[in-house]
XYZ file of C-alpha atoms in Angstrom:
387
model
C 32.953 9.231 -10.727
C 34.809 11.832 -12.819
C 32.000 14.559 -12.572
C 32.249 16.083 -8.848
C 28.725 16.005 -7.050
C 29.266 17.564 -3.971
C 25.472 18.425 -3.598
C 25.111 14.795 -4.051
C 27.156 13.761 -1.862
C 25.614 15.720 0.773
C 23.474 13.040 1.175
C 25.578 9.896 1.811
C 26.512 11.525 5.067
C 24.761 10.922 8.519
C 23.664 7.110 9.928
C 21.167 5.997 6.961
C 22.189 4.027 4.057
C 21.747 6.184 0.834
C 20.377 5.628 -2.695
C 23.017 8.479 -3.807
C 25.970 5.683 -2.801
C 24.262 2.838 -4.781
C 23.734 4.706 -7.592
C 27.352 5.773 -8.065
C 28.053 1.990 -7.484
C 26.210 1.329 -10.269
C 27.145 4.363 -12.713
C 30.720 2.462 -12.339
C 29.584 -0.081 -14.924
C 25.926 1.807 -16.622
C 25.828 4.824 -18.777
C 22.431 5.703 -17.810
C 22.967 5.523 -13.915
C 26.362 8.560 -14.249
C 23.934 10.717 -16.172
C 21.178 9.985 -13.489
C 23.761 11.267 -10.976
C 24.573 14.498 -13.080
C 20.649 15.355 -13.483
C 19.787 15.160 -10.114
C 23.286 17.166 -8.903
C 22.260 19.972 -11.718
C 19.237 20.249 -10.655
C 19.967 21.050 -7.123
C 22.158 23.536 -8.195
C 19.811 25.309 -10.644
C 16.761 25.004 -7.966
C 14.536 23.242 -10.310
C 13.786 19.406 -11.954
C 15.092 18.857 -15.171
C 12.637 15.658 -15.833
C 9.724 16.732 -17.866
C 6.366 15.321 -17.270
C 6.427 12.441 -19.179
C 2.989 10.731 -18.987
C 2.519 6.897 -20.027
C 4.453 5.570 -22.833
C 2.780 2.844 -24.619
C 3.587 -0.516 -25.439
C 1.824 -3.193 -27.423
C -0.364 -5.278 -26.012
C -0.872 -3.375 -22.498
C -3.097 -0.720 -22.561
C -1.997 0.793 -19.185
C 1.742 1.538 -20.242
C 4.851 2.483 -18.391
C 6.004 5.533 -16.580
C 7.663 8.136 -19.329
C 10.416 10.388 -18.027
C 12.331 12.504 -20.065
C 15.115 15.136 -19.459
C 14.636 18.469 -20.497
C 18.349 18.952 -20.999
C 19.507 15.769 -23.120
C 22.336 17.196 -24.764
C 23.905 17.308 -21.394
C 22.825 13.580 -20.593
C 22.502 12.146 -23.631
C 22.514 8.639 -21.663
C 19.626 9.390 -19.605
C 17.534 11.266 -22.304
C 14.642 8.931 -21.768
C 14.604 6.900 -18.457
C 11.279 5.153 -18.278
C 10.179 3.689 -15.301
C 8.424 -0.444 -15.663
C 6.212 -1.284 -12.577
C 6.086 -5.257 -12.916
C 3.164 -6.573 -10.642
C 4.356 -8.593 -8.051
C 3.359 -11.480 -6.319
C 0.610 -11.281 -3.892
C 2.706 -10.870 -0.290
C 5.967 -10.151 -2.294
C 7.207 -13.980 -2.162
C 9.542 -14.379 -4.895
C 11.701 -17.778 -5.494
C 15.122 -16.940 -6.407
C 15.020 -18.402 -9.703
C 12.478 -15.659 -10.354
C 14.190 -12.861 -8.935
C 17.606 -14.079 -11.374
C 15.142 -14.229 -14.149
C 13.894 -10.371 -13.193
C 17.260 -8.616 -13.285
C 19.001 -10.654 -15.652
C 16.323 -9.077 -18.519
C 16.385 -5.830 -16.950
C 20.223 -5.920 -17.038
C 19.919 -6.513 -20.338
C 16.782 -4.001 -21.670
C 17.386 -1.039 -18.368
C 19.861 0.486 -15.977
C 20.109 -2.628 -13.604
C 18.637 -0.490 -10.745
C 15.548 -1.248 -9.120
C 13.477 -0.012 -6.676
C 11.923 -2.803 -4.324
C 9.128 -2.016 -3.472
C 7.463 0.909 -4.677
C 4.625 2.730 -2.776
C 2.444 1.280 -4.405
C 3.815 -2.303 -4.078
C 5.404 -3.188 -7.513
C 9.451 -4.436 -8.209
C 9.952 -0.817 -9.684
C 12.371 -0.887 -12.596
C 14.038 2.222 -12.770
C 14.787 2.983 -16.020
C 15.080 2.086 -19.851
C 14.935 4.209 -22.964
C 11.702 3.899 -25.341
C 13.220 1.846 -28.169
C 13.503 -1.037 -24.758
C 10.088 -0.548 -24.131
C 8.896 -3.531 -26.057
C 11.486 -6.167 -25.777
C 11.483 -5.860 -22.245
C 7.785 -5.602 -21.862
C 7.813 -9.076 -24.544
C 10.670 -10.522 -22.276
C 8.971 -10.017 -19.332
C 5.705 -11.595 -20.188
C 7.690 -14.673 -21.898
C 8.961 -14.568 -18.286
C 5.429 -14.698 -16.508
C 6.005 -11.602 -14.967
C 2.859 -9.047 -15.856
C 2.903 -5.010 -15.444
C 1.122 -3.075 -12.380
C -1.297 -0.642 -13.760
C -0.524 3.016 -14.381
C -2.464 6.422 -15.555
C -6.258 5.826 -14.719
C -6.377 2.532 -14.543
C -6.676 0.036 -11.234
C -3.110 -0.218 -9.775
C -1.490 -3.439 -8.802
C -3.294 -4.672 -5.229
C -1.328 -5.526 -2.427
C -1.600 -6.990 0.602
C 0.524 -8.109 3.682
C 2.257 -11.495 4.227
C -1.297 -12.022 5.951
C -1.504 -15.585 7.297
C 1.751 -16.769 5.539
C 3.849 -15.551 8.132
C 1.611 -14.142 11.174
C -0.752 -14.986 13.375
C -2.527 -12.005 13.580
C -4.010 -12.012 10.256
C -7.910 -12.406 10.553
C -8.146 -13.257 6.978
C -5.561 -14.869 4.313
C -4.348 -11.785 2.141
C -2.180 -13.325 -0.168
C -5.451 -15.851 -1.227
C -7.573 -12.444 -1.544
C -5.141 -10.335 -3.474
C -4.364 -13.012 -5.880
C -7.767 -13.463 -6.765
C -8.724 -10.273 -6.906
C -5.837 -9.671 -9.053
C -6.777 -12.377 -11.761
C -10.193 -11.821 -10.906
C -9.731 -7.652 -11.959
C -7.055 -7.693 -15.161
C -8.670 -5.872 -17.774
C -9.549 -3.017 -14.473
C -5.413 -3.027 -14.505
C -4.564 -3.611 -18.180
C -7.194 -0.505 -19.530
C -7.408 2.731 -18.443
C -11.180 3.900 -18.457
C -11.784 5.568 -15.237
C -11.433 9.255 -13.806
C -8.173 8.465 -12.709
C -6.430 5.795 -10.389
C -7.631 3.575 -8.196
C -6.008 1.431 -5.311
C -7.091 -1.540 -3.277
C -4.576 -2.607 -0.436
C -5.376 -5.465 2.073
C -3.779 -5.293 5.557
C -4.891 -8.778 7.808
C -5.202 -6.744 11.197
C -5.581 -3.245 12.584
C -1.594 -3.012 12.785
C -1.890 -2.494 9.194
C 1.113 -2.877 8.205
C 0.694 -2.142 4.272
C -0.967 1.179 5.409
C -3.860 0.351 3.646
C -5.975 3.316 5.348
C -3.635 5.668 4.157
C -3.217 4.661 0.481
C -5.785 3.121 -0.626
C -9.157 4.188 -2.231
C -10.370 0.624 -0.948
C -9.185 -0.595 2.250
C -9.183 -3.995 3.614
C -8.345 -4.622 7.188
C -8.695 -7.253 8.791
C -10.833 -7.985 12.332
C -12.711 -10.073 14.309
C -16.216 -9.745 15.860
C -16.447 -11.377 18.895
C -13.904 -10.143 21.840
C -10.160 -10.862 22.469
C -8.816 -14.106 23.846
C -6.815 -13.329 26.971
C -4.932 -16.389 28.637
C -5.463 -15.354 32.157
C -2.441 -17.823 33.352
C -0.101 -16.293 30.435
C -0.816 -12.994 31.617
C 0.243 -13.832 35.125
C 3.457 -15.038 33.807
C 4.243 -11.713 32.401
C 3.359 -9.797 35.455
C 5.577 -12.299 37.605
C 8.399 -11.457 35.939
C 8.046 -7.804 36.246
C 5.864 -6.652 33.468
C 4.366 -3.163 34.192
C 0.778 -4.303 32.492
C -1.323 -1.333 34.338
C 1.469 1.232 32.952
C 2.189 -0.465 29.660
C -1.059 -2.086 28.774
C -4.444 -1.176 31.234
C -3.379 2.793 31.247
C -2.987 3.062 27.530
C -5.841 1.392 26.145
C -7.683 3.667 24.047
C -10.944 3.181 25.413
C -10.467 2.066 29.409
C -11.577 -1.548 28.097
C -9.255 -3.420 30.290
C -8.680 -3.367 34.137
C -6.031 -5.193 36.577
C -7.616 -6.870 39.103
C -4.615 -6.680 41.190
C -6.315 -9.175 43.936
C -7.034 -11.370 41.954
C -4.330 -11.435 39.670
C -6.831 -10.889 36.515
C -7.058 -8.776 33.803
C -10.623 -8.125 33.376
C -12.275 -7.070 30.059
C -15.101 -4.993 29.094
C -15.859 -6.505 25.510
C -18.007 -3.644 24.556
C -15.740 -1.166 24.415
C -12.891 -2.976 23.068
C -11.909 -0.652 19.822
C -9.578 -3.714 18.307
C -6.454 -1.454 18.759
C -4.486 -4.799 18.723
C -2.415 -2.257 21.555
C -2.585 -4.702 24.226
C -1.571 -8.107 21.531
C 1.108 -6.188 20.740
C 2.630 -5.805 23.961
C 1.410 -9.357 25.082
C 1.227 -11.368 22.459
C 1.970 -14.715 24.310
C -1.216 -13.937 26.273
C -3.616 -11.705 24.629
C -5.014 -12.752 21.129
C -7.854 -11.694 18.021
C -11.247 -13.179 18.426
C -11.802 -16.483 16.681
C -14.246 -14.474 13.957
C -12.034 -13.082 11.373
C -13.177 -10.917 8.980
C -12.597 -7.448 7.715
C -13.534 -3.394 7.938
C -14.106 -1.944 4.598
C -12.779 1.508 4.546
C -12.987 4.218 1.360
C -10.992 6.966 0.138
C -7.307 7.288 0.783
C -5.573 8.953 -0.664
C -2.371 11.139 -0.965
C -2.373 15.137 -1.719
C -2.458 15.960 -5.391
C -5.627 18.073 -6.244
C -6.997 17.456 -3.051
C -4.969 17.134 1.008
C -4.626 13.946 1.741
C -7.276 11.804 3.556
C -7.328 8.681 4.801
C -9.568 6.024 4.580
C -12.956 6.215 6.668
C -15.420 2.839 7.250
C -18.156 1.806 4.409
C -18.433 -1.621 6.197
C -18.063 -2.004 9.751
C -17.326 -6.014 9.621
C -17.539 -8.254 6.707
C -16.419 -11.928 6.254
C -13.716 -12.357 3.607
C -14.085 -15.945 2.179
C -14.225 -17.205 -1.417
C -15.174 -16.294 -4.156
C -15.143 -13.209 -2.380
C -18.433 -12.028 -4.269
C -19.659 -9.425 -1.727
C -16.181 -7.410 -1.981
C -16.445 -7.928 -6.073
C -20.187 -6.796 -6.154
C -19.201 -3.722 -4.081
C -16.239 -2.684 -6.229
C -18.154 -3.049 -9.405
C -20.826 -0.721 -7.960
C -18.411 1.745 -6.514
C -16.915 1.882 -10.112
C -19.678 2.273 -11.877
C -20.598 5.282 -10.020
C -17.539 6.785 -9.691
C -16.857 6.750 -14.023
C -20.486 8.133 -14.350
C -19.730 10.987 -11.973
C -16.213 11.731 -11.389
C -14.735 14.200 -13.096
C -10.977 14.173 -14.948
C -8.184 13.242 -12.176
C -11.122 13.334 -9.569
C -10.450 10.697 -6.608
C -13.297 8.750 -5.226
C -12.907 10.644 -1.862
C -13.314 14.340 -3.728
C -15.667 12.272 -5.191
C -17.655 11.574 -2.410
C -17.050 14.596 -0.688
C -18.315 16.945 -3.970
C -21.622 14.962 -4.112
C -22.072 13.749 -0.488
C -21.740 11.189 1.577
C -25.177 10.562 1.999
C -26.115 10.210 -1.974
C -22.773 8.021 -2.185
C -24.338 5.570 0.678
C -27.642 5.343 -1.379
C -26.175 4.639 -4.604
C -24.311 1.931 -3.272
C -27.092 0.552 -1.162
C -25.779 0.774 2.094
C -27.430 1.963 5.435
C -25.625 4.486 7.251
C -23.935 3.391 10.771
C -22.157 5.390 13.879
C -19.104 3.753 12.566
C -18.328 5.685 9.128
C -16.260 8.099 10.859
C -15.421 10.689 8.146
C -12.129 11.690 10.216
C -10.742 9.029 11.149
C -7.863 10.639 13.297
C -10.677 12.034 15.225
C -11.589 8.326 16.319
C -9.772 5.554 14.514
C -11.297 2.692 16.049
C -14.165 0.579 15.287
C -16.528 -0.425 17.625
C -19.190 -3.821 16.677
């Protein structure tokens, strides 16, 4: 770098890697990426951004469009004047071959910066930017590839989902086989904008949730099971044995005093109806506790981060439900929850201020759904979910 960015460079110090490090790596051999570098150091130094709100900048054939960013100083950064961001849907539990991942940055080598951001919050390869007249050959080059773009503005963003069954053996349901076909199931939703504003559907396959679906998603899949743990009595001696500390690290910290040691007896002894599905004691055990053999799912509504609103994370619609194909009774559901929300929403209005303007209770009814103790409106208050 020839420019000094000792604001910068503030941030390359301590233990974690930095994005300011890869970025100068990369503004060795790209234009765009040193005049990235001297926005961001400038405006540190002035106090204030210098990217104006850029909206969604169209391209043919994809009525959702890309991210639009634009500098408000381009005469200083001439190569970074416009710096759109591309949000390429990915494959349902981000499995990409290698060939396809080659494929990916060789045409955004060639049409953007080379920098990517993998994966964004909301689960798409982020391309971090290109200038407008790149827009449509990379968009066309792209789709020639296979590859498709996540939705953006007020549209339904890409869903995601965790590895799911793929690659653990928690996962009451398989995520990848929902979010795919929910994905192909739901393209014009992502393609055309035509709602209040966005709308997000993540899928996690147990309560670990490790897409943290409750938190940023207006629909929330997570997986569960109905009938009680599976607890491998002879397993859980074997940990004990060998100097496990289960009435510290497991019986003392469950949630709701489901479990007890029956030291005598060398037993740990469960009370099924107050098991909260926690997954608490799996995780520390997971050679001898396990789900239930009845997988299925808690449908949860209204996550959301803070932008008109605080944030607020997802509370339960639907205490258990089995996921299976053609996964009709989660399709019917969103269809009716959409249909509601366009005829009532207003601009930029979440479903969750939705629901909270006009009332739980008249939200329930529209969608046809009895209340139950376990839509817990504040979820921190009680997390869990009892059957």
């Amino acid at each position: 770098m020839d420019e000094d960015t000792p604001l910068l460079d503030e941030l390359e110090k301590g233990p974690w890697p930095s994005y300011v490090k890869e970025i100068k790596r990369m503004a060795k051999k790209n234009k765009a990426a040193k005049d990235l570098l001297g926005i961001q150091e400038l405006s540190y130094k002035d106090r204030v951004t210098h990217w104006k709100h850029g909206g969604i900048v169209g391209v043919t054939g994809y009525g959702s469009g890309v991210i639009g960013r634009y500098c408000d100083v381009p005469e200083k950064f001439p190569d970074a004047a416009a710096f759109h961001t591309m949000r390429v849907n990915h494959p349902a539990g981000w499995f990409y071959s290698t060939k396809s991942l080659r494929k990916l940055c060789d045409i955004w080598e060639q049409y953007g910066s080379g920098m990517t951001n993998m994966h964004g919050s909301t689960g798409d390869a982020i391309l971090l930017g290109t200038t407008t007249d790149n827009l449509q050959p990379c968009f066309d080059s792209l789709t020639e590839a296979g590859f498709d773009l996540g939705g953006s503005g007020s549209a339904l963003r890409t869903i995601a989902g965790c590895v799911g069954q793929a690659r653990c053996e928690w996962s009451n349901f398989d995520t990848l086989k929902l979010v795919h076909d929910l994905t192909m199931e739901f393209q014009d939703e992502i393609h055309r904008p035509r709602w209040p504003y966005k709308f997000k559907i993540k899928a996690s396959g147990c309560p670990n949730d490790c897409v943290a679906a409750i938190a940023r998603a207006d629909f929330t899949i997570i997986g569960t099971w109905r009938d009680t743990l599976r607890i491998d009595q002879n397993a859980v001696r074997n940990y004990v044995d060998n100097g496990f500390d289960i009435k510290t690290l497991v019986v003392d910290k469950c949630p709701s005093e489901a479990l007890e040691w029956d030291e005598k007896n060398k037993e740990l002894k469960l009370q099924a109806d107050d098991c909260v599905r926690c997954m608490h004691c799996i995780n520390k055990m997971t050679k001898a506790i396990r789900p239930g053999v009845e997988g299925g799912a808690t449908i949860l509504i209204g996550g959301k981060a803070p932008i008109i609103k605080g944030a607020y994370l997802s509370w339960v619609l639907v205490p258990f439900m089995k996921i299976e194909p053609p996964y009709d009774e989660i399709k019917d559901l969103l269809r009716k929850i959409w249909d509601w929300w366009d005829e009532n929403g207003r601009t930029r209005e979440r479903l969750a201020e939705l629901i909270e303007r006009i009332g739980l209770k008249n939200f329930l009814k529209e969608m046809g759904i009895p209340p139950v103790p376990q839509m817990v409106y504040k979820p921190r208050a009680n997390p869990y979910v009892y059957f």
